[in-house]
């Protein structure tokens, strides 16, 4: 059993949380898959431009929240569907479960298969556990700090690519930003001979970076529940990720940039532009 000791009486049992995260991600994903197959009956609301919520999101988040509350009542919980009501002091909690019950809701509602359940766990402000479950392919991506990343029992390794011409780059964009914040990057990427894919699920594409299926991923603004699990996966697969949690990224979101170690500085140049690296 891996335990993180605390100066307070509370100790953190990572093994138990890792086990629960994997189990509840699959349980929640199986419920989501049932609803996906009967999605015509779902009630859907519009939260904003390109932003939807359905009874499925709330139902699936409830499955995870209840499991966490029963097993670890002192742990904090940040879910996409309940984020509006969280306290600004959430970042100071010892353990925070960061959950997107259905990442890729638009794909889910439109009968596309690019959606998943994403669960990340922060301990003392550090992402230590990441689980992404894709019910459609029955793939469970999972990682814990210092233990490596896996899909099922198979170890994952980020791509060794050195240039954007050597594979597909995942990208994401939402209308929280103006298109002008994204288009220069795309121009530089295509100008260097690269090609991109956007499947509608940031969590799933981060898992694909960890698996070496994508050479990297970039999105100019993403929410924590969409990427916290992926951050652990990519780092444990030997890749590099920017400091997403800087400047209250947990509650405000931030840019995300992830790639294999060799490609990461190349990707940074494309994102920031020549001569703009800090």
PDB file of C-alpha atoms in Angstrom:
ATOM      1  CA  UNK A   1       0.000   0.000   0.000  1.00  0.00           C
ATOM      2  CA  UNK A   2       1.307   3.421  -0.964  1.00  0.00           C
ATOM      3  CA  UNK A   3       0.591   6.025   1.692  1.00  0.00           C
ATOM      4  CA  UNK A   4       1.478   9.718   1.623  1.00  0.00           C
ATOM      5  CA  UNK A   5       2.136  10.904   5.156  1.00  0.00           C
ATOM      6  CA  UNK A   6       0.859  14.261   6.236  1.00  0.00           C
ATOM      7  CA  UNK A   7       1.917  16.634   9.024  1.00  0.00           C
ATOM      8  CA  UNK A   8      -1.743  16.392  10.069  1.00  0.00           C
ATOM      9  CA  UNK A   9      -3.341  13.134  11.265  1.00  0.00           C
ATOM     10  CA  UNK A  10      -4.665  12.507   7.730  1.00  0.00           C
ATOM     11  CA  UNK A  11      -2.739  10.044   5.558  1.00  0.00           C
ATOM     12  CA  UNK A  12      -3.465   9.528   1.884  1.00  0.00           C
ATOM     13  CA  UNK A  13      -3.910   5.963   0.658  1.00  0.00           C
ATOM     14  CA  UNK A  14      -3.112   6.259  -3.036  1.00  0.00           C
ATOM     15  CA  UNK A  15      -3.612   2.574  -3.783  1.00  0.00           C
ATOM     16  CA  UNK A  16      -7.205   2.617  -2.597  1.00  0.00           C
ATOM     17  CA  UNK A  17      -7.995   5.730  -4.587  1.00  0.00           C
ATOM     18  CA  UNK A  18      -6.287   4.392  -7.707  1.00  0.00           C
ATOM     19  CA  UNK A  19      -8.306   1.181  -7.424  1.00  0.00           C
ATOM     20  CA  UNK A  20     -11.565   3.075  -6.925  1.00  0.00           C
ATOM     21  CA  UNK A  21     -10.870   5.497  -9.788  1.00  0.00           C
ATOM     22  CA  UNK A  22     -10.388   2.629 -12.231  1.00  0.00           C
ATOM     23  CA  UNK A  23     -13.434   0.731 -11.009  1.00  0.00           C
ATOM     24  CA  UNK A  24     -15.826   3.664 -10.917  1.00  0.00           C
ATOM     25  CA  UNK A  25     -14.654   4.971 -14.304  1.00  0.00           C
ATOM     26  CA  UNK A  26     -15.670   1.647 -15.827  1.00  0.00           C
ATOM     27  CA  UNK A  27     -18.950   1.556 -13.915  1.00  0.00           C
ATOM     28  CA  UNK A  28     -19.781   5.104 -14.959  1.00  0.00           C
ATOM     29  CA  UNK A  29     -18.703   4.428 -18.530  1.00  0.00           C
ATOM     30  CA  UNK A  30     -20.928   1.380 -18.798  1.00  0.00           C
ATOM     31  CA  UNK A  31     -23.891   3.462 -17.611  1.00  0.00           C
ATOM     32  CA  UNK A  32     -23.002   6.191 -20.104  1.00  0.00           C
ATOM     33  CA  UNK A  33     -22.809   3.626 -22.898  1.00  0.00           C
ATOM     34  CA  UNK A  34     -26.326   2.402 -22.102  1.00  0.00           C
ATOM     35  CA  UNK A  35     -27.591   5.973 -22.345  1.00  0.00           C
ATOM     36  CA  UNK A  36     -25.579   6.591 -25.514  1.00  0.00           C
ATOM     37  CA  UNK A  37     -27.389   3.720 -27.189  1.00  0.00           C
ATOM     38  CA  UNK A  38     -30.709   5.308 -26.186  1.00  0.00           C
ATOM     39  CA  UNK A  39     -29.644   8.939 -26.629  1.00  0.00           C
ATOM     40  CA  UNK A  40     -32.746   9.897 -28.653  1.00  0.00           C
ATOM     41  CA  UNK A  41     -34.702   9.833 -25.396  1.00  0.00           C
ATOM     42  CA  UNK A  42     -32.316  12.139 -23.502  1.00  0.00           C
ATOM     43  CA  UNK A  43     -33.233  15.651 -22.447  1.00  0.00           C
ATOM     44  CA  UNK A  44     -30.599  18.124 -23.662  1.00  0.00           C
ATOM     45  CA  UNK A  45     -29.879  21.680 -22.549  1.00  0.00           C
ATOM     46  CA  UNK A  46     -27.568  24.260 -24.123  1.00  0.00           C
ATOM     47  CA  UNK A  47     -25.075  25.713 -21.636  1.00  0.00           C
ATOM     48  CA  UNK A  48     -23.446  27.965 -24.230  1.00  0.00           C
ATOM     49  CA  UNK A  49     -21.944  27.998 -27.691  1.00  0.00           C
ATOM     50  CA  UNK A  50     -20.853  24.443 -28.552  1.00  0.00           C
ATOM     51  CA  UNK A  51     -21.593  23.442 -24.954  1.00  0.00           C
ATOM     52  CA  UNK A  52     -24.312  20.971 -24.095  1.00  0.00           C
ATOM     53  CA  UNK A  53     -25.442  19.053 -21.052  1.00  0.00           C
ATOM     54  CA  UNK A  54     -27.760  16.066 -20.883  1.00  0.00           C
ATOM     55  CA  UNK A  55     -29.301  13.940 -18.178  1.00  0.00           C
ATOM     56  CA  UNK A  56     -26.535  11.456 -18.992  1.00  0.00           C
ATOM     57  CA  UNK A  57     -23.795  13.851 -17.840  1.00  0.00           C
ATOM     58  CA  UNK A  58     -25.526  14.437 -14.515  1.00  0.00           C
ATOM     59  CA  UNK A  59     -26.388  10.773 -14.012  1.00  0.00           C
ATOM     60  CA  UNK A  60     -22.849   9.599 -14.723  1.00  0.00           C
ATOM     61  CA  UNK A  61     -21.259  12.285 -12.555  1.00  0.00           C
ATOM     62  CA  UNK A  62     -23.572  11.225  -9.744  1.00  0.00           C
ATOM     63  CA  UNK A  63     -22.259   7.661  -9.943  1.00  0.00           C
ATOM     64  CA  UNK A  64     -18.689   8.853  -9.443  1.00  0.00           C
ATOM     65  CA  UNK A  65     -19.550  11.407  -6.773  1.00  0.00           C
ATOM     66  CA  UNK A  66     -21.472   8.889  -4.664  1.00  0.00           C
ATOM     67  CA  UNK A  67     -18.685   6.309  -4.870  1.00  0.00           C
ATOM     68  CA  UNK A  68     -16.081   8.862  -3.807  1.00  0.00           C
ATOM     69  CA  UNK A  69     -18.246  10.212  -1.001  1.00  0.00           C
ATOM     70  CA  UNK A  70     -18.868   6.743   0.406  1.00  0.00           C
ATOM     71  CA  UNK A  71     -15.242   5.597   0.234  1.00  0.00           C
ATOM     72  CA  UNK A  72     -13.447   8.867   1.018  1.00  0.00           C
ATOM     73  CA  UNK A  73     -15.872  11.343   2.637  1.00  0.00           C
ATOM     74  CA  UNK A  74     -13.104  13.850   3.366  1.00  0.00           C
ATOM     75  CA  UNK A  75     -11.983  14.113  -0.273  1.00  0.00           C
ATOM     76  CA  UNK A  76     -13.100  17.138  -2.297  1.00  0.00           C
ATOM     77  CA  UNK A  77     -14.856  16.769  -5.641  1.00  0.00           C
ATOM     78  CA  UNK A  78     -14.752  18.950  -8.768  1.00  0.00           C
ATOM     79  CA  UNK A  79     -17.076  17.722 -11.489  1.00  0.00           C
ATOM     80  CA  UNK A  80     -17.920  19.466 -14.732  1.00  0.00           C
ATOM     81  CA  UNK A  81     -21.641  19.456 -13.999  1.00  0.00           C
ATOM     82  CA  UNK A  82     -21.233  20.800 -10.452  1.00  0.00           C
ATOM     83  CA  UNK A  83     -18.282  23.141 -10.996  1.00  0.00           C
ATOM     84  CA  UNK A  84     -20.366  26.313 -10.832  1.00  0.00           C
ATOM     85  CA  UNK A  85     -21.033  25.782  -7.145  1.00  0.00           C
ATOM     86  CA  UNK A  86     -17.537  24.935  -5.908  1.00  0.00           C
ATOM     87  CA  UNK A  87     -15.652  27.042  -3.420  1.00  0.00           C
ATOM     88  CA  UNK A  88     -12.708  29.191  -4.432  1.00  0.00           C
ATOM     89  CA  UNK A  89     -10.762  27.449  -1.659  1.00  0.00           C
ATOM     90  CA  UNK A  90     -10.976  24.088  -3.437  1.00  0.00           C
ATOM     91  CA  UNK A  91      -7.323  24.331  -4.509  1.00  0.00           C
ATOM     92  CA  UNK A  92      -6.269  24.133  -0.856  1.00  0.00           C
ATOM     93  CA  UNK A  93      -7.954  20.779  -0.233  1.00  0.00           C
ATOM     94  CA  UNK A  94      -5.597  17.835   0.375  1.00  0.00           C
ATOM     95  CA  UNK A  95      -7.292  15.480  -2.103  1.00  0.00           C
ATOM     96  CA  UNK A  96      -9.451  16.626  -5.015  1.00  0.00           C
ATOM     97  CA  UNK A  97     -11.174  14.337  -7.515  1.00  0.00           C
ATOM     98  CA  UNK A  98     -11.476  16.142 -10.849  1.00  0.00           C
ATOM     99  CA  UNK A  99     -14.121  14.498 -13.004  1.00  0.00           C
ATOM    100  CA  UNK A 100     -15.622  14.871 -16.452  1.00  0.00           C
ATOM    101  CA  UNK A 101     -18.447  12.335 -16.578  1.00  0.00           C
ATOM    102  CA  UNK A 102     -18.721  12.512 -20.372  1.00  0.00           C
ATOM    103  CA  UNK A 103     -15.895  14.389 -22.055  1.00  0.00           C
ATOM    104  CA  UNK A 104     -17.093  14.904 -25.593  1.00  0.00           C
ATOM    105  CA  UNK A 105     -20.793  15.493 -24.869  1.00  0.00           C
ATOM    106  CA  UNK A 106     -21.436  16.968 -28.323  1.00  0.00           C
ATOM    107  CA  UNK A 107     -20.026  13.796 -29.911  1.00  0.00           C
ATOM    108  CA  UNK A 108     -22.048  11.673 -27.481  1.00  0.00           C
ATOM    109  CA  UNK A 109     -25.300  13.420 -28.358  1.00  0.00           C
ATOM    110  CA  UNK A 110     -24.660  13.244 -32.100  1.00  0.00           C
ATOM    111  CA  UNK A 111     -23.859   9.553 -32.239  1.00  0.00           C
ATOM    112  CA  UNK A 112     -20.090   9.893 -32.583  1.00  0.00           C
ATOM    113  CA  UNK A 113     -17.751   7.670 -30.604  1.00  0.00           C
ATOM    114  CA  UNK A 114     -15.172  10.237 -29.427  1.00  0.00           C
ATOM    115  CA  UNK A 115     -16.219  10.553 -25.779  1.00  0.00           C
ATOM    116  CA  UNK A 116     -15.020   9.096 -22.503  1.00  0.00           C
ATOM    117  CA  UNK A 117     -15.085   9.253 -18.718  1.00  0.00           C
ATOM    118  CA  UNK A 118     -12.157  11.167 -17.210  1.00  0.00           C
ATOM    119  CA  UNK A 119     -11.047  11.063 -13.562  1.00  0.00           C
ATOM    120  CA  UNK A 120      -7.980  12.858 -12.223  1.00  0.00           C
ATOM    121  CA  UNK A 121      -6.900  13.017  -8.590  1.00  0.00           C
ATOM    122  CA  UNK A 122      -4.865  15.844  -7.081  1.00  0.00           C
ATOM    123  CA  UNK A 123      -3.008  15.404  -3.806  1.00  0.00           C
ATOM    124  CA  UNK A 124      -1.629  18.565  -2.224  1.00  0.00           C
ATOM    125  CA  UNK A 125      -2.034  20.342  -5.560  1.00  0.00           C
ATOM    126  CA  UNK A 126      -0.181  17.711  -7.594  1.00  0.00           C
ATOM    127  CA  UNK A 127      -1.862  15.449 -10.180  1.00  0.00           C
ATOM    128  CA  UNK A 128      -1.030  11.919  -9.014  1.00  0.00           C
ATOM    129  CA  UNK A 129      -3.679   9.663 -10.556  1.00  0.00           C
ATOM    130  CA  UNK A 130      -5.293   9.726 -13.985  1.00  0.00           C
ATOM    131  CA  UNK A 131      -7.940   7.429 -15.463  1.00  0.00           C
ATOM    132  CA  UNK A 132      -9.649   7.746 -18.846  1.00  0.00           C
ATOM    133  CA  UNK A 133     -12.187   5.100 -19.846  1.00  0.00           C
ATOM    134  CA  UNK A 134     -13.450   4.809 -23.420  1.00  0.00           C
ATOM    135  CA  UNK A 135     -16.539   2.586 -23.250  1.00  0.00           C
ATOM    136  CA  UNK A 136     -16.918   2.339 -27.019  1.00  0.00           C
ATOM    137  CA  UNK A 137     -13.538   0.653 -27.450  1.00  0.00           C
ATOM    138  CA  UNK A 138     -13.494  -0.790 -23.916  1.00  0.00           C
ATOM    139  CA  UNK A 139     -10.085   0.819 -23.313  1.00  0.00           C
ATOM    140  CA  UNK A 140      -9.092   1.816 -19.802  1.00  0.00           C
ATOM    141  CA  UNK A 141      -6.147   4.233 -19.781  1.00  0.00           C
ATOM    142  CA  UNK A 142      -4.709   4.666 -16.297  1.00  0.00           C
ATOM    143  CA  UNK A 143      -1.630   5.964 -14.515  1.00  0.00           C
ATOM    144  CA  UNK A 144      -0.346   6.841 -11.060  1.00  0.00           C
ATOM    145  CA  UNK A 145       2.695   8.938 -10.215  1.00  0.00           C
ATOM    146  CA  UNK A 146       5.868   6.852 -10.398  1.00  0.00           C
ATOM    147  CA  UNK A 147       4.132   3.696 -11.655  1.00  0.00           C
ATOM    148  CA  UNK A 148       3.934   4.245 -15.401  1.00  0.00           C
ATOM    149  CA  UNK A 149       0.933   4.563 -17.696  1.00  0.00           C
ATOM    150  CA  UNK A 150      -1.128   1.727 -19.146  1.00  0.00           C
ATOM    151  CA  UNK A 151      -4.074   0.851 -21.329  1.00  0.00           C
ATOM    152  CA  UNK A 152      -5.426  -2.217 -19.599  1.00  0.00           C
ATOM    153  CA  UNK A 153      -2.232  -4.068 -18.679  1.00  0.00           C
ATOM    154  CA  UNK A 154      -0.190  -2.766 -21.639  1.00  0.00           C
ATOM    155  CA  UNK A 155       2.450  -0.090 -20.832  1.00  0.00           C
ATOM    156  CA  UNK A 156       2.205   3.198 -22.696  1.00  0.00           C
ATOM    157  CA  UNK A 157       5.007   5.280 -24.187  1.00  0.00           C
ATOM    158  CA  UNK A 158       4.726   8.746 -25.681  1.00  0.00           C
ATOM    159  CA  UNK A 159       5.885   9.191 -29.264  1.00  0.00           C
ATOM    160  CA  UNK A 160       9.630   9.660 -29.876  1.00  0.00           C
ATOM    161  CA  UNK A 161       8.839  11.943 -32.847  1.00  0.00           C
ATOM    162  CA  UNK A 162      11.085  14.963 -33.327  1.00  0.00           C
ATOM    163  CA  UNK A 163       9.090  16.803 -36.009  1.00  0.00           C
ATOM    164  CA  UNK A 164       5.419  17.511 -36.620  1.00  0.00           C
ATOM    165  CA  UNK A 165       5.681  15.797 -40.001  1.00  0.00           C
ATOM    166  CA  UNK A 166       6.156  12.462 -38.223  1.00  0.00           C
ATOM    167  CA  UNK A 167       2.577  11.965 -37.044  1.00  0.00           C
ATOM    168  CA  UNK A 168      -0.796  13.480 -36.230  1.00  0.00           C
ATOM    169  CA  UNK A 169      -1.099  16.295 -33.696  1.00  0.00           C
ATOM    170  CA  UNK A 170      -4.263  16.526 -31.637  1.00  0.00           C
ATOM    171  CA  UNK A 171      -5.791  19.989 -31.279  1.00  0.00           C
ATOM    172  CA  UNK A 172      -8.761  21.456 -29.478  1.00  0.00           C
ATOM    173  CA  UNK A 173     -10.625  24.740 -29.507  1.00  0.00           C
ATOM    174  CA  UNK A 174     -13.657  26.224 -27.808  1.00  0.00           C
ATOM    175  CA  UNK A 175     -15.395  29.537 -28.280  1.00  0.00           C
ATOM    176  CA  UNK A 176     -14.317  30.707 -24.840  1.00  0.00           C
ATOM    177  CA  UNK A 177     -11.536  32.269 -26.942  1.00  0.00           C
ATOM    178  CA  UNK A 178     -11.635  34.110 -30.221  1.00  0.00           C
ATOM    179  CA  UNK A 179     -10.491  32.249 -33.330  1.00  0.00           C
ATOM    180  CA  UNK A 180      -7.587  34.699 -33.715  1.00  0.00           C
ATOM    181  CA  UNK A 181      -6.016  33.111 -30.626  1.00  0.00           C
ATOM    182  CA  UNK A 182      -5.748  29.798 -32.460  1.00  0.00           C
ATOM    183  CA  UNK A 183      -5.383  30.391 -36.180  1.00  0.00           C
ATOM    184  CA  UNK A 184      -1.713  31.555 -36.182  1.00  0.00           C
ATOM    185  CA  UNK A 185      -0.723  28.274 -34.529  1.00  0.00           C
ATOM    186  CA  UNK A 186      -2.568  26.263 -37.166  1.00  0.00           C
ATOM    187  CA  UNK A 187      -0.854  28.263 -39.893  1.00  0.00           C
ATOM    188  CA  UNK A 188       2.588  27.522 -38.450  1.00  0.00           C
ATOM    189  CA  UNK A 189       1.742  23.837 -37.971  1.00  0.00           C
ATOM    190  CA  UNK A 190       0.557  23.380 -41.552  1.00  0.00           C
ATOM    191  CA  UNK A 191       3.397  25.516 -42.859  1.00  0.00           C
ATOM    192  CA  UNK A 192       5.870  23.104 -41.251  1.00  0.00           C
ATOM    193  CA  UNK A 193       4.218  20.142 -42.936  1.00  0.00           C
ATOM    194  CA  UNK A 194       2.250  18.989 -39.908  1.00  0.00           C
ATOM    195  CA  UNK A 195      -1.296  17.667 -39.837  1.00  0.00           C
ATOM    196  CA  UNK A 196      -3.876  17.715 -37.070  1.00  0.00           C
ATOM    197  CA  UNK A 197      -6.967  15.956 -35.788  1.00  0.00           C
ATOM    198  CA  UNK A 198      -9.740  17.225 -33.514  1.00  0.00           C
ATOM    199  CA  UNK A 199     -12.099  14.543 -32.267  1.00  0.00           C
ATOM    200  CA  UNK A 200     -14.063  16.532 -29.682  1.00  0.00           C
ATOM    201  CA  UNK A 201     -12.616  14.961 -26.514  1.00  0.00           C
ATOM    202  CA  UNK A 202      -9.520  16.530 -25.008  1.00  0.00           C
ATOM    203  CA  UNK A 203      -9.242  13.774 -22.390  1.00  0.00           C
ATOM    204  CA  UNK A 204      -9.278  11.054 -25.021  1.00  0.00           C
ATOM    205  CA  UNK A 205      -6.705  12.826 -27.190  1.00  0.00           C
ATOM    206  CA  UNK A 206      -4.415  13.291 -24.182  1.00  0.00           C
ATOM    207  CA  UNK A 207      -4.701   9.544 -23.583  1.00  0.00           C
ATOM    208  CA  UNK A 208      -3.736   9.009 -27.223  1.00  0.00           C
ATOM    209  CA  UNK A 209      -0.640  11.166 -26.680  1.00  0.00           C
ATOM    210  CA  UNK A 210       0.326   8.914 -23.781  1.00  0.00           C
ATOM    211  CA  UNK A 211      -0.216   5.899 -26.037  1.00  0.00           C
ATOM    212  CA  UNK A 212       1.912   7.355 -28.842  1.00  0.00           C
ATOM    213  CA  UNK A 213      -1.067   7.377 -31.206  1.00  0.00           C
ATOM    214  CA  UNK A 214      -0.838  11.160 -31.404  1.00  0.00           C
ATOM    215  CA  UNK A 215       2.509  12.925 -31.294  1.00  0.00           C
ATOM    216  CA  UNK A 216       1.142  15.742 -29.162  1.00  0.00           C
ATOM    217  CA  UNK A 217      -1.862  17.823 -28.166  1.00  0.00           C
ATOM    218  CA  UNK A 218      -2.522  21.553 -27.936  1.00  0.00           C
ATOM    219  CA  UNK A 219      -5.554  23.569 -26.895  1.00  0.00           C
ATOM    220  CA  UNK A 220      -5.372  27.301 -26.074  1.00  0.00           C
ATOM    221  CA  UNK A 221      -7.866  26.974 -23.210  1.00  0.00           C
ATOM    222  CA  UNK A 222      -9.176  23.842 -21.552  1.00  0.00           C
ATOM    223  CA  UNK A 223     -10.892  23.140 -18.240  1.00  0.00           C
ATOM    224  CA  UNK A 224      -9.261  21.036 -15.539  1.00  0.00           C
ATOM    225  CA  UNK A 225     -11.795  18.200 -15.721  1.00  0.00           C
ATOM    226  CA  UNK A 226     -10.939  17.728 -19.414  1.00  0.00           C
ATOM    227  CA  UNK A 227      -7.194  17.254 -18.939  1.00  0.00           C
ATOM    228  CA  UNK A 228      -6.109  16.433 -15.363  1.00  0.00           C
ATOM    229  CA  UNK A 229      -6.242  12.689 -15.948  1.00  0.00           C
ATOM    230  CA  UNK A 230      -4.434  13.124 -19.264  1.00  0.00           C
ATOM    231  CA  UNK A 231      -1.635  15.090 -17.633  1.00  0.00           C
ATOM    232  CA  UNK A 232      -0.793  12.138 -15.382  1.00  0.00           C
ATOM    233  CA  UNK A 233      -1.052   9.707 -18.289  1.00  0.00           C
ATOM    234  CA  UNK A 234       1.298  11.686 -20.541  1.00  0.00           C
ATOM    235  CA  UNK A 235       3.898  12.318 -17.854  1.00  0.00           C
ATOM    236  CA  UNK A 236       3.920   8.688 -16.757  1.00  0.00           C
ATOM    237  CA  UNK A 237       4.270   7.639 -20.412  1.00  0.00           C
ATOM    238  CA  UNK A 238       7.490   9.673 -20.631  1.00  0.00           C
ATOM    239  CA  UNK A 239       6.003  12.766 -22.244  1.00  0.00           C
ATOM    240  CA  UNK A 240       6.075  16.427 -21.244  1.00  0.00           C
ATOM    241  CA  UNK A 241       3.164  18.675 -20.253  1.00  0.00           C
ATOM    242  CA  UNK A 242       3.071  22.390 -19.463  1.00  0.00           C
ATOM    243  CA  UNK A 243       2.298  23.668 -15.959  1.00  0.00           C
ATOM    244  CA  UNK A 244      -1.456  23.615 -16.415  1.00  0.00           C
ATOM    245  CA  UNK A 245      -2.274  24.332 -12.771  1.00  0.00           C
ATOM    246  CA  UNK A 246      -0.385  27.657 -12.681  1.00  0.00           C
ATOM    247  CA  UNK A 247      -2.429  30.774 -11.962  1.00  0.00           C
ATOM    248  CA  UNK A 248      -5.411  28.872 -10.547  1.00  0.00           C
ATOM    249  CA  UNK A 249      -5.731  26.603 -13.561  1.00  0.00           C
ATOM    250  CA  UNK A 250      -7.775  24.157 -11.488  1.00  0.00           C
ATOM    251  CA  UNK A 251     -10.746  26.535 -11.365  1.00  0.00           C
ATOM    252  CA  UNK A 252     -10.056  28.912 -14.248  1.00  0.00           C
ATOM    253  CA  UNK A 253      -8.600  26.569 -16.854  1.00  0.00           C
ATOM    254  CA  UNK A 254      -5.466  27.210 -18.895  1.00  0.00           C
ATOM    255  CA  UNK A 255      -3.765  26.291 -22.154  1.00  0.00           C
ATOM    256  CA  UNK A 256      -2.667  22.668 -22.411  1.00  0.00           C
ATOM    257  CA  UNK A 257       0.357  21.492 -24.379  1.00  0.00           C
ATOM    258  CA  UNK A 258       1.571  17.889 -24.287  1.00  0.00           C
ATOM    259  CA  UNK A 259       3.983  15.869 -26.401  1.00  0.00           C
ATOM    260  CA  UNK A 260       6.865  13.428 -26.288  1.00  0.00           C
ATOM    261  CA  UNK A 261      10.036  14.922 -24.861  1.00  0.00           C
ATOM    262  CA  UNK A 262      11.708  15.430 -28.245  1.00  0.00           C
ATOM    263  CA  UNK A 263       8.715  17.131 -29.856  1.00  0.00           C
ATOM    264  CA  UNK A 264       7.687  19.319 -26.919  1.00  0.00           C
ATOM    265  CA  UNK A 265      10.094  22.227 -27.629  1.00  0.00           C
ATOM    266  CA  UNK A 266       9.118  22.086 -31.303  1.00  0.00           C
ATOM    267  CA  UNK A 267       5.461  22.293 -30.351  1.00  0.00           C
ATOM    268  CA  UNK A 268       6.216  25.192 -28.008  1.00  0.00           C
ATOM    269  CA  UNK A 269       7.778  27.113 -30.905  1.00  0.00           C
ATOM    270  CA  UNK A 270       4.680  26.559 -33.010  1.00  0.00           C
ATOM    271  CA  UNK A 271       2.394  27.662 -30.197  1.00  0.00           C
ATOM    272  CA  UNK A 272       4.329  30.748 -29.146  1.00  0.00           C
ATOM    273  CA  UNK A 273       5.784  31.731 -32.492  1.00  0.00           C
ATOM    274  CA  UNK A 274       9.451  32.216 -33.444  1.00  0.00           C
ATOM    275  CA  UNK A 275      11.366  34.401 -31.028  1.00  0.00           C
ATOM    276  CA  UNK A 276       8.554  34.448 -28.458  1.00  0.00           C
ATOM    277  CA  UNK A 277       9.607  31.613 -26.180  1.00  0.00           C
ATOM    278  CA  UNK A 278      10.012  32.542 -22.553  1.00  0.00           C
TER     279      UNK A 278
END
